[in-house]
Backbone as a chain_set.jsonl record, in Angstrom:
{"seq": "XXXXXXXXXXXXXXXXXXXXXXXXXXXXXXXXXXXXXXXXXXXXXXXXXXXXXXXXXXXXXXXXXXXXXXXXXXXXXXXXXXXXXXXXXXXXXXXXXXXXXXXXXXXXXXXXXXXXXXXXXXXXXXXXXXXXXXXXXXXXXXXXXXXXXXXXXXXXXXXXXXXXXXXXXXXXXXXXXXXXXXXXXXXXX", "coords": {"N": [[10.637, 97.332, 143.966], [10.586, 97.224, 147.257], [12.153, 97.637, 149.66], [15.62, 98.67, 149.829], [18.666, 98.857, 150.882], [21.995, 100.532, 150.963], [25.803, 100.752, 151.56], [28.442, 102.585, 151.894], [31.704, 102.498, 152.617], [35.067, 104.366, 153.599], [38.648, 103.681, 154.19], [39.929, 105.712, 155.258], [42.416, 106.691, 156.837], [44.683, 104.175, 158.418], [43.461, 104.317, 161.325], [41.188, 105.396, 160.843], [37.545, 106.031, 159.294], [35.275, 106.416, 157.245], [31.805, 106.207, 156.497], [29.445, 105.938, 154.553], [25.628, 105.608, 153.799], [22.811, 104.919, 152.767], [18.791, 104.374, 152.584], [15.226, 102.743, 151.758], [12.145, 102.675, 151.859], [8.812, 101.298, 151.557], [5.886, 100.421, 152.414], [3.762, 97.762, 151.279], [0.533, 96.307, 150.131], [0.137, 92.754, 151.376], [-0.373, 89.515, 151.748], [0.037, 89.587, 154.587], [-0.67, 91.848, 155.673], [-2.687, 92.302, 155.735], [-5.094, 92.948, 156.766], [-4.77, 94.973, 158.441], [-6.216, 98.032, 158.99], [-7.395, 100.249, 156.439], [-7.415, 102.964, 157.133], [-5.465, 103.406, 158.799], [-2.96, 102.161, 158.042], [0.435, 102.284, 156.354], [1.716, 103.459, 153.383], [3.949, 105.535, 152.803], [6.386, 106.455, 151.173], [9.466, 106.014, 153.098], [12.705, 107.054, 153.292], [16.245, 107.255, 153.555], [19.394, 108.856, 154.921], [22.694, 108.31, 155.722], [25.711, 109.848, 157.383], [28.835, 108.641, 158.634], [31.751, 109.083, 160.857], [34.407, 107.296, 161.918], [37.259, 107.302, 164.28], [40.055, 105.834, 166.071], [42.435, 103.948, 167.785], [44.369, 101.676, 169.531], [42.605, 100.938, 171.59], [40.703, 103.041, 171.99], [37.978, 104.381, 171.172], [36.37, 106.731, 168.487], [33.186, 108.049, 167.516], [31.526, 110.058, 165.675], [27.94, 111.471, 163.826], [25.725, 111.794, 162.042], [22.355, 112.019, 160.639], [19.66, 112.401, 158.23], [15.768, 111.544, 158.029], [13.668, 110.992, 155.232], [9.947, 111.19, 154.852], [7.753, 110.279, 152.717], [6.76, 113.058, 150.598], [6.698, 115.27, 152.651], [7.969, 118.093, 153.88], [7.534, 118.792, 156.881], [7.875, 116.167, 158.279], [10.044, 114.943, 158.363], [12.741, 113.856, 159.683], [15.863, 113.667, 161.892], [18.911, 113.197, 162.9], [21.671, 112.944, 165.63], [24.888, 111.987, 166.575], [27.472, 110.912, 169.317], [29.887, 109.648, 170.314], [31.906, 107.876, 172.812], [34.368, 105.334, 173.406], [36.363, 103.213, 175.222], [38.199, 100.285, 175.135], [39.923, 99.627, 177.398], [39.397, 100.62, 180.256], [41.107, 101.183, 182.942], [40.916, 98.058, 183.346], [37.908, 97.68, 182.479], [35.39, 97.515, 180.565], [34.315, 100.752, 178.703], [31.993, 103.324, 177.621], [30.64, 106.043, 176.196], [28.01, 107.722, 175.071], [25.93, 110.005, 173.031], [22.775, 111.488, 171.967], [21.258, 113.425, 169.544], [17.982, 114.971, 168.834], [15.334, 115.603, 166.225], [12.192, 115.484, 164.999], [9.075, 115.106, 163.417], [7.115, 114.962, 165.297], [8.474, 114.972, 167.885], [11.557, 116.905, 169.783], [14.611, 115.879, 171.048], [16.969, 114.767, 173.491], [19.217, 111.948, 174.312], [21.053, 110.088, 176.261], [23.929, 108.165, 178.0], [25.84, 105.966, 179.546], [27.931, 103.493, 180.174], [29.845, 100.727, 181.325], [31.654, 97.887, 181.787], [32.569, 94.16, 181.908], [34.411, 91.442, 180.848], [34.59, 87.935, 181.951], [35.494, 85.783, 181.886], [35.202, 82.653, 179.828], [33.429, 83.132, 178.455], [31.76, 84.222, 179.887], [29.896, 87.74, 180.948], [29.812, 91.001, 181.977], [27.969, 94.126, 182.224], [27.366, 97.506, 183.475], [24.72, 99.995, 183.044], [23.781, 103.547, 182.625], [21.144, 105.391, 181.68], [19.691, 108.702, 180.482], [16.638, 110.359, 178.919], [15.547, 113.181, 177.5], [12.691, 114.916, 176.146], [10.935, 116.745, 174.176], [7.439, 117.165, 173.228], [6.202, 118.289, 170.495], [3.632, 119.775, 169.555], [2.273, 120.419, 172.031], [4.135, 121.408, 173.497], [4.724, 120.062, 176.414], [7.011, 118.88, 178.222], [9.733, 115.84, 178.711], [10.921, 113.184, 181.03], [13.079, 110.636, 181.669], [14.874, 108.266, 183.148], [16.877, 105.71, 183.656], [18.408, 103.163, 185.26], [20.514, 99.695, 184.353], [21.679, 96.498, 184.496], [23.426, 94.248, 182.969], [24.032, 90.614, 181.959], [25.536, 88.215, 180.242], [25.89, 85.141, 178.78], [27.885, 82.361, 177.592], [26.651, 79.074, 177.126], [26.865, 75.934, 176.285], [27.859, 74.479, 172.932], [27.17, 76.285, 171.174], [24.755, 77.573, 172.374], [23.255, 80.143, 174.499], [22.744, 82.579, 177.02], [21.345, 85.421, 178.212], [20.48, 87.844, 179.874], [18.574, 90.785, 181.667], [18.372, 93.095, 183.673], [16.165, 95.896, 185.15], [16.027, 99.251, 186.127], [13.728, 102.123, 186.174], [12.799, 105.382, 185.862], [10.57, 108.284, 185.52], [8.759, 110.089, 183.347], [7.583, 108.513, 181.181], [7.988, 105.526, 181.559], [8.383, 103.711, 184.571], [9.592, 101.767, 187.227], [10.737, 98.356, 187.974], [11.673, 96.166, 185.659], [12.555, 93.032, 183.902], [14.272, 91.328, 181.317], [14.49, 88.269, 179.802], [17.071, 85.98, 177.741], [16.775, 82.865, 176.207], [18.954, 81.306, 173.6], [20.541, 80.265, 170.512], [22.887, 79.859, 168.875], [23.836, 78.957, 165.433]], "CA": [[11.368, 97.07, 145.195], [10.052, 97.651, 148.776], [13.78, 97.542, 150.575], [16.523, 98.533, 149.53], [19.834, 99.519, 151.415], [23.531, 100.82, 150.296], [26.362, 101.162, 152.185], [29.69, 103.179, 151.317], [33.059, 102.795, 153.797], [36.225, 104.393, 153.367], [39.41, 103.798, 155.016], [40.892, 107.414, 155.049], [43.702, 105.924, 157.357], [44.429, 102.693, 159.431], [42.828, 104.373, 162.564], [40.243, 106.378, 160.599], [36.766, 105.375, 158.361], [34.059, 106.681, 157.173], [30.704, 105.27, 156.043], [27.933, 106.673, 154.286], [24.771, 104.942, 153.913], [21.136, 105.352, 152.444], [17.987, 103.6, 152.574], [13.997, 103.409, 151.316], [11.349, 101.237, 152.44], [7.546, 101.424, 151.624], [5.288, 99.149, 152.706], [2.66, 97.07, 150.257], [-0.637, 95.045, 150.708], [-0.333, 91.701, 151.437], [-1.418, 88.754, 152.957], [0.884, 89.688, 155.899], [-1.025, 93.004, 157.004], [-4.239, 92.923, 154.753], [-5.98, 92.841, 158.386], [-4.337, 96.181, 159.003], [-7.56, 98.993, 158.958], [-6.778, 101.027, 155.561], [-6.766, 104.374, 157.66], [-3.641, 102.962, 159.471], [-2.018, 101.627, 156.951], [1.441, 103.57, 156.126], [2.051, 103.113, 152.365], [4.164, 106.358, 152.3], [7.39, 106.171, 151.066], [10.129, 106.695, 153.847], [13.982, 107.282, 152.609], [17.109, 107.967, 154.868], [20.627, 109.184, 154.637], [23.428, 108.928, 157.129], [27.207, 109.744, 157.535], [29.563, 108.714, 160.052], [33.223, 108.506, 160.911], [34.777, 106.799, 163.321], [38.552, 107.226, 165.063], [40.147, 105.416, 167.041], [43.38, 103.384, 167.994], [45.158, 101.09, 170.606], [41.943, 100.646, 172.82], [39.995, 104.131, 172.119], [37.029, 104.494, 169.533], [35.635, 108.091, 168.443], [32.487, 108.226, 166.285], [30.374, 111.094, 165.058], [27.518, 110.79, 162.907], [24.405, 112.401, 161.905], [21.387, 111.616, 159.269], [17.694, 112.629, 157.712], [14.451, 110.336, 157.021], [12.641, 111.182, 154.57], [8.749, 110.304, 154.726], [7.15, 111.18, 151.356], [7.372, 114.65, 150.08], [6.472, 116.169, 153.413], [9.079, 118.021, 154.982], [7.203, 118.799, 158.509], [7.994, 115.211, 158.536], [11.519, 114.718, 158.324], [13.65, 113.276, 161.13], [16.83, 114.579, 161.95], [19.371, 112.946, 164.298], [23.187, 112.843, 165.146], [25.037, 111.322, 167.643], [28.55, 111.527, 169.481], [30.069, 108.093, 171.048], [33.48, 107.348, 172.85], [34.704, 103.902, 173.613], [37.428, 102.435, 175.616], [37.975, 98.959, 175.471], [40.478, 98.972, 178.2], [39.814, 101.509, 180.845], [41.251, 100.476, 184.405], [40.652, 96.677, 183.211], [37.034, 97.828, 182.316], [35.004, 98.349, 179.225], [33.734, 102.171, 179.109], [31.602, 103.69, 176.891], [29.52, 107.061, 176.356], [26.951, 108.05, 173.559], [24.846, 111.167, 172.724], [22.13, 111.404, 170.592], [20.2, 114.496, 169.975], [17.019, 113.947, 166.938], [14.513, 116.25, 165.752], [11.085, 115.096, 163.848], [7.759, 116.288, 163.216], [6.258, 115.275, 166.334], [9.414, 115.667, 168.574], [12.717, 117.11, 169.607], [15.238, 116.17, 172.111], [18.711, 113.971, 173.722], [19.342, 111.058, 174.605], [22.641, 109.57, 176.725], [23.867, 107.108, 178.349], [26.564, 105.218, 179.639], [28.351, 101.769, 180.428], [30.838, 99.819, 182.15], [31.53, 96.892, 181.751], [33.567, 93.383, 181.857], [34.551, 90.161, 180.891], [34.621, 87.473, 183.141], [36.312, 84.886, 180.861], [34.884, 81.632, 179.762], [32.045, 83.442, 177.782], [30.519, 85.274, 180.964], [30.324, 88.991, 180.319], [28.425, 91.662, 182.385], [27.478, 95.541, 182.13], [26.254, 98.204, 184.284], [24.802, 101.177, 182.374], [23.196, 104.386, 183.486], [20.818, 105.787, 180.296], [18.544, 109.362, 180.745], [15.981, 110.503, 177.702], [14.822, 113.976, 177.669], [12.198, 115.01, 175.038], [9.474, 117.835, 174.165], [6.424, 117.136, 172.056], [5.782, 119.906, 169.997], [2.249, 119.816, 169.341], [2.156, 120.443, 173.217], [5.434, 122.017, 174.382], [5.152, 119.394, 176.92], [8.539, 117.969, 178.738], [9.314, 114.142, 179.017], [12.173, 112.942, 181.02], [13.369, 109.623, 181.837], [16.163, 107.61, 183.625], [16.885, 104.078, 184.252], [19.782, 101.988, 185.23], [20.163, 98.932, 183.615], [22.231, 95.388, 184.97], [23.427, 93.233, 181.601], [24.664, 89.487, 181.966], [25.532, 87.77, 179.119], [27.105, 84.043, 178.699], [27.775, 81.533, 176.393], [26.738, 77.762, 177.0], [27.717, 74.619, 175.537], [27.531, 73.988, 171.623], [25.85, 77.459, 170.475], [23.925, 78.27, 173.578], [23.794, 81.187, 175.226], [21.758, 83.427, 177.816], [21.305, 86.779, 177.971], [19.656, 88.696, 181.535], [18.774, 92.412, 182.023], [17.995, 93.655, 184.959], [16.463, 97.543, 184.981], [14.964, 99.886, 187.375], [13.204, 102.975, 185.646], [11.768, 106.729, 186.697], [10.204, 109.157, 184.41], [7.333, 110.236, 182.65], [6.933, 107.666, 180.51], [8.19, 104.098, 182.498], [8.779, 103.179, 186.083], [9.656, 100.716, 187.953], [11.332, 97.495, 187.61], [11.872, 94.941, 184.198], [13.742, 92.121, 183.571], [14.222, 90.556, 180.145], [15.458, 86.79, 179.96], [16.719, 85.291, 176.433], [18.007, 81.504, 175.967], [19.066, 81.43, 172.338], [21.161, 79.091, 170.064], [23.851, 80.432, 167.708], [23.956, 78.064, 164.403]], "C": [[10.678, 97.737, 146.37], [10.998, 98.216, 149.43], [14.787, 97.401, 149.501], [17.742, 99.269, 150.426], [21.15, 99.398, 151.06], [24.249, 101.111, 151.377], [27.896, 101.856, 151.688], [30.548, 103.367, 152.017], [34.199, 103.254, 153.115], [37.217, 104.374, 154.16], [40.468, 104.944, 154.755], [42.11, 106.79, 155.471], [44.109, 104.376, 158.346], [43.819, 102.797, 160.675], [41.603, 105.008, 162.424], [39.197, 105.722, 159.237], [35.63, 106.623, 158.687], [32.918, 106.168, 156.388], [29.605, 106.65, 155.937], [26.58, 105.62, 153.775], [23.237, 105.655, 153.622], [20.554, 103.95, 152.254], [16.599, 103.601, 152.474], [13.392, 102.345, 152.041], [10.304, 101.653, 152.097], [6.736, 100.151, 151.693], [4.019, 99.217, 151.637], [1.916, 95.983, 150.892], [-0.096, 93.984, 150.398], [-0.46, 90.732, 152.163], [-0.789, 88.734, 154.355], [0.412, 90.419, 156.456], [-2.368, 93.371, 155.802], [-5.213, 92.722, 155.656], [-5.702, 94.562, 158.651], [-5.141, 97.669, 158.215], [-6.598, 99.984, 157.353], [-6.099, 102.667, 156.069], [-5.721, 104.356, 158.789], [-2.588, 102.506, 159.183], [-0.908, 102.628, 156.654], [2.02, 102.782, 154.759], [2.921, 104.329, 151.809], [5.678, 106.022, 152.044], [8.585, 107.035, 151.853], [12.202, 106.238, 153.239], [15.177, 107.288, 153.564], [18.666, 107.906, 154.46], [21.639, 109.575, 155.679], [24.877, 108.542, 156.915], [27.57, 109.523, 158.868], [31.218, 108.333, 160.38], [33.752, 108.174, 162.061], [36.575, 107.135, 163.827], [39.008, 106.738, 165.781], [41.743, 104.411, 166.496], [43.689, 102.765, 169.138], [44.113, 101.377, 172.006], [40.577, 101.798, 172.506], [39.374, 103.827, 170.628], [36.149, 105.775, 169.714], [34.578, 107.815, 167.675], [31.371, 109.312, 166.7], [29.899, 110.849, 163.788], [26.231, 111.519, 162.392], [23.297, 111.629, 160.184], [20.039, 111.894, 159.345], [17.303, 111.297, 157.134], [13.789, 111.193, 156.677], [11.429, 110.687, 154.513], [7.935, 111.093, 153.705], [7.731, 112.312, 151.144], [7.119, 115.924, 151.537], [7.414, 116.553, 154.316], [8.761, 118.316, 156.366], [7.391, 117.349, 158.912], [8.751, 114.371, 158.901], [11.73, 114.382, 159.584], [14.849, 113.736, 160.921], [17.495, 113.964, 163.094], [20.913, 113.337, 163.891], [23.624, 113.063, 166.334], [26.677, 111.569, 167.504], [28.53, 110.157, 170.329], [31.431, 108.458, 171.299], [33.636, 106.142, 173.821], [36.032, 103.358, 173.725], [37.125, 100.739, 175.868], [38.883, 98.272, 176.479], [41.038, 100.434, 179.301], [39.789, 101.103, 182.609], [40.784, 99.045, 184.281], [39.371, 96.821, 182.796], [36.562, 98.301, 181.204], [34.656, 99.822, 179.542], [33.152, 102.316, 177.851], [30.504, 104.877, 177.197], [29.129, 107.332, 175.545], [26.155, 108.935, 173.732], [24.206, 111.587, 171.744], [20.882, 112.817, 170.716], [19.098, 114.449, 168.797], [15.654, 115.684, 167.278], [13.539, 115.471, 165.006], [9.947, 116.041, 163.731], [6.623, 116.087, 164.233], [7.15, 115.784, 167.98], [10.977, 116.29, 168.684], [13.373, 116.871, 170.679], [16.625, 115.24, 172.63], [18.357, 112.955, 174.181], [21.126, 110.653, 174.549], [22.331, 108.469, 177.606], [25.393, 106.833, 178.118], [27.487, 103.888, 180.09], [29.472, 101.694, 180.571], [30.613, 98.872, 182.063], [32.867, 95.915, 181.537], [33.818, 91.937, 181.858], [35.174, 89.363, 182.221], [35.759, 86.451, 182.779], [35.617, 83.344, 181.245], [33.754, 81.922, 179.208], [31.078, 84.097, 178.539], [30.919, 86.585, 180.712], [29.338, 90.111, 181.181], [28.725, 93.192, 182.188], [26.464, 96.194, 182.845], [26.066, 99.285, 183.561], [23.485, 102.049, 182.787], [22.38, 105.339, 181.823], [19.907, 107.636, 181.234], [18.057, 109.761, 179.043], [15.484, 111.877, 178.143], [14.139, 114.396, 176.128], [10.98, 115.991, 174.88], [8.962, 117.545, 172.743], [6.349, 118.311, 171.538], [4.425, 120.379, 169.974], [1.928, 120.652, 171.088], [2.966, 121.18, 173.877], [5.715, 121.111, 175.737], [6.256, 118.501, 177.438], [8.377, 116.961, 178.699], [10.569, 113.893, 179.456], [12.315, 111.61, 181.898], [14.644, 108.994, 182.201], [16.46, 106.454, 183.781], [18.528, 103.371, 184.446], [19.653, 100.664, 185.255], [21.232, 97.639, 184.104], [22.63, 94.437, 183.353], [24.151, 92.092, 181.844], [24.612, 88.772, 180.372], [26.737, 86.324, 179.066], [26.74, 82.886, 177.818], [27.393, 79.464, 177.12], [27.961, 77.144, 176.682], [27.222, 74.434, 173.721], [26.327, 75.104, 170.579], [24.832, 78.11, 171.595], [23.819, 79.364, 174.139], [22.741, 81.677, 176.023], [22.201, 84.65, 178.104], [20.303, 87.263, 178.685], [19.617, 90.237, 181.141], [17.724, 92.827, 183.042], [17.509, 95.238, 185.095], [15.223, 97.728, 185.711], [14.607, 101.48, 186.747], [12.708, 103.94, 186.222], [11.709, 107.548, 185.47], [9.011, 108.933, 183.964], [6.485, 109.037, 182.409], [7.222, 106.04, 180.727], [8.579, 104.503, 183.938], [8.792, 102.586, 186.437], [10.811, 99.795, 187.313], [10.988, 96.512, 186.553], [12.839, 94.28, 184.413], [13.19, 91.444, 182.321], [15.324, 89.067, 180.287], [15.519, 86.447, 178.262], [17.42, 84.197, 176.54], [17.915, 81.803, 174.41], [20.069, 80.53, 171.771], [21.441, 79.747, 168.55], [23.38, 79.307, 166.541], [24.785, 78.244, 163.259]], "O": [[10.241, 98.88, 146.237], [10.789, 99.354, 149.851], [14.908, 96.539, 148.63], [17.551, 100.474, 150.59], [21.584, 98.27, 150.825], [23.658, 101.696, 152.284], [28.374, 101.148, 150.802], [30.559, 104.542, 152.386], [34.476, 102.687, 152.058], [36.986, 105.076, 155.145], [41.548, 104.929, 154.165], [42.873, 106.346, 154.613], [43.171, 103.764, 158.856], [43.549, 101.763, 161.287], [40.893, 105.258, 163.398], [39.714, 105.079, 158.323], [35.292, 107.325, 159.639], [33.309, 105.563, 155.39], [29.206, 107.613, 156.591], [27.047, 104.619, 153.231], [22.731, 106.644, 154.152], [21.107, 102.888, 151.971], [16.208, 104.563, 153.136], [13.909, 101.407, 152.648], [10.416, 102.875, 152.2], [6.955, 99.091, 151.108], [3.437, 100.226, 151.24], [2.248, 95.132, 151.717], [0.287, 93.894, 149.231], [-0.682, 90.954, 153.354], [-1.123, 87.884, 155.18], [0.556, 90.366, 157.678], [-2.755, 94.415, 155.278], [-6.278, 92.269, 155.238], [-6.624, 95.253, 159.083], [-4.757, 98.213, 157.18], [-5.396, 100.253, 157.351], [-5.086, 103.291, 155.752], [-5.325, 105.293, 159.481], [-1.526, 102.414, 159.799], [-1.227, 103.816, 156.682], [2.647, 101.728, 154.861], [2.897, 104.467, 150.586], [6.171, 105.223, 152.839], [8.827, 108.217, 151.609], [12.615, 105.13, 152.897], [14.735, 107.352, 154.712], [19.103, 106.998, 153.752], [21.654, 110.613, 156.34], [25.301, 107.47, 156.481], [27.035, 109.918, 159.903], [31.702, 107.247, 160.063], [33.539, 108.762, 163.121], [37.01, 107.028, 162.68], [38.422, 107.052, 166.817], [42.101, 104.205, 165.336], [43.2, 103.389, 170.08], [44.485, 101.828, 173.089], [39.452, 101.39, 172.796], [39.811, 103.373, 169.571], [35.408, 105.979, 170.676], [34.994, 107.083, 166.777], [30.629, 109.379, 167.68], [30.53, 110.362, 162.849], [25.937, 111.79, 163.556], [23.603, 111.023, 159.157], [19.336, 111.681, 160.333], [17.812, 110.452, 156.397], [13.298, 112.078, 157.378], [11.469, 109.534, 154.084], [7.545, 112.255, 153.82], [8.898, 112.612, 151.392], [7.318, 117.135, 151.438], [7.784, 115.879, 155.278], [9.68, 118.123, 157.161], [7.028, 117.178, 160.075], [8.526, 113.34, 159.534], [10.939, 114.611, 160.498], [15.078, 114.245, 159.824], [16.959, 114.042, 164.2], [21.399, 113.74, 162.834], [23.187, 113.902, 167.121], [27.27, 112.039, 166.532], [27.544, 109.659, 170.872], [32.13, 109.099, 170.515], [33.044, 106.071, 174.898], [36.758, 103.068, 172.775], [36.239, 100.16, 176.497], [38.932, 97.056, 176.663], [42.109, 101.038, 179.358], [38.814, 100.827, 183.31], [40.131, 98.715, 185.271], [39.152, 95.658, 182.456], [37.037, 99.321, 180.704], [34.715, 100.12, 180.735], [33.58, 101.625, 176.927], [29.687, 104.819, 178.116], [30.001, 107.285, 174.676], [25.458, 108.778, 174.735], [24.74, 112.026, 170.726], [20.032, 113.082, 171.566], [19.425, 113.831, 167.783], [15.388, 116.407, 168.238], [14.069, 114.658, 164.249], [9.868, 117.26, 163.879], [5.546, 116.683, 164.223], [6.752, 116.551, 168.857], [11.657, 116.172, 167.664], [12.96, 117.55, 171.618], [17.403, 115.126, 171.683], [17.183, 112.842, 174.535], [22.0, 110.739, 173.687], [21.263, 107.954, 177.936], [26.082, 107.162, 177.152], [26.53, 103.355, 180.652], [30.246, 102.487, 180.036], [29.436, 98.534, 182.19], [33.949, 96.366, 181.16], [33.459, 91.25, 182.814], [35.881, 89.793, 183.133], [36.817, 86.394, 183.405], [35.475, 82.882, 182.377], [32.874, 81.072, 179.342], [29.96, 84.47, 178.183], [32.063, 86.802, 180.311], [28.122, 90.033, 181.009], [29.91, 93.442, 181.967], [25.276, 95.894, 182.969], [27.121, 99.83, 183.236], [22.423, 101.557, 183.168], [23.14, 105.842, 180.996], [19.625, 107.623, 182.432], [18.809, 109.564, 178.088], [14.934, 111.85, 179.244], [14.797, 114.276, 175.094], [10.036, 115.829, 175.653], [9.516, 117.589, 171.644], [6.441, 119.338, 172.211], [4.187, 121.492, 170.444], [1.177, 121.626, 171.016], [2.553, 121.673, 174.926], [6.817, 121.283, 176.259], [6.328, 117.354, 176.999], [7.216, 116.554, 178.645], [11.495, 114.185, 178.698], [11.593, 111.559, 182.894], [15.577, 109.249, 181.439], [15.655, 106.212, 184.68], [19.471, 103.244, 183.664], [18.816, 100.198, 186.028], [22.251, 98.316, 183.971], [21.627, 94.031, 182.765], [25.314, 92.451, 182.029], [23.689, 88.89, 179.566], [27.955, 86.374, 179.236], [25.622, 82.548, 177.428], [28.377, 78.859, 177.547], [29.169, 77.378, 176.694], [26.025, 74.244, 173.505], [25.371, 74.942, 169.821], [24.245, 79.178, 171.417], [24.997, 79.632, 174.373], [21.65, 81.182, 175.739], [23.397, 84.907, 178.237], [19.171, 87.162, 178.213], [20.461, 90.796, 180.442], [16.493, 92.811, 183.028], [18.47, 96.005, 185.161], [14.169, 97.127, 185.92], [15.594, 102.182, 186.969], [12.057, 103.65, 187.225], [12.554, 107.547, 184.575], [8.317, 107.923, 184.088], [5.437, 108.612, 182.896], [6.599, 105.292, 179.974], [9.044, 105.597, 184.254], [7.675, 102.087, 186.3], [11.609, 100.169, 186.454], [9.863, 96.021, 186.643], [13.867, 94.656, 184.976], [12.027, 91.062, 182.191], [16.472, 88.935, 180.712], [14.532, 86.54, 177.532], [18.592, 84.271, 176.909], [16.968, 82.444, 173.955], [20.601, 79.863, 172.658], [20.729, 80.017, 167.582], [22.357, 78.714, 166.885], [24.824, 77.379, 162.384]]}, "num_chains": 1, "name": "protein.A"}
């Protein structure tokens, strides 16, 4: 086996779950990446294990969560995250949502947030404004990295499976700047 993934939910109570979850992956030659230089090749076997429970009732959603990857037997290698979310789905007529993710590995360590607003329009139109920052230090380097962007989301449904999907984003920081836009037409089935 190359892939394999498990998942494990329990419903502690009608407003309360938890999920645990593991997963492996190693990649093998063939004619899909037998182009790909041998000393770049990643044939190591990477693993991963993550809990998370969620809370929530009558509009509000809590979840905390954390989990390790394993990559081979090397633990300077490990990854390390775990994250903190809360989610209204009806605050002042408006979606809300906030998320915090803080991660450790073996080349860096550092947070990541971010949050959103947002609201249906009705008739399948749907939009979101959300405000993200990334801060992060290489280790190898002690070097800072910090990043911001605010982000525009449209989202609407056609006729007969259709849909389109806009994002609008304006970026500062280290490592992007400036302005992007992503366009997708796409077709449910």
């Amino acid at each position: 086996l190359s892939n394999l993934s498990a998942s494990l939910a329990y419903r502690i109570t009608s407003s309360a779950q938890a999920v645990l979850s593991y997963d492996r992956h190693q990649n093998y030659r063939s004619q899909w990446n037998r182009t790909v230089p041998e000393a770049l090749f990643d044939d190591l076997l990477h693993q991963g294990l993550r809990g998370s429970l969620s809370l929530g009732g009558s509009g509000l959603l809590f979840t905390a969560g954390g989990g390790v990857r394993f990559k081979d037997r090397s633990t300077a290698l490990n990854a390390y995250s775990a994250n903190l979310g809360l989610r209204s789905s009806d605050l002042f007529g408006l979606r809300a949502g906030l998320d915090g993710i803080g991660f450790s590995n073996g080349y860096t360590q550092g947070a990541y947030a971010s949050t959103r607003l947002g609201r249906p329009f009705g008739h399948g139109l749907d939009a979101d404004l959300a405000y993200g920052a990334s801060f992060y230090q290489v280790k190898s380097t002690s070097e800072n990295r910090f990043n911001h962007w605010i982000r525009l989301l449209g989202r609407g449904n056609l006729r007969r499976g259709v849909f389109l999907s806009a994002d609008l984003e304006y970026a500062q920081g280290d490592d992007t700047k400036g302005p992007r836009a992503f366009l997708e037409l796409g077709w449910r089935f």
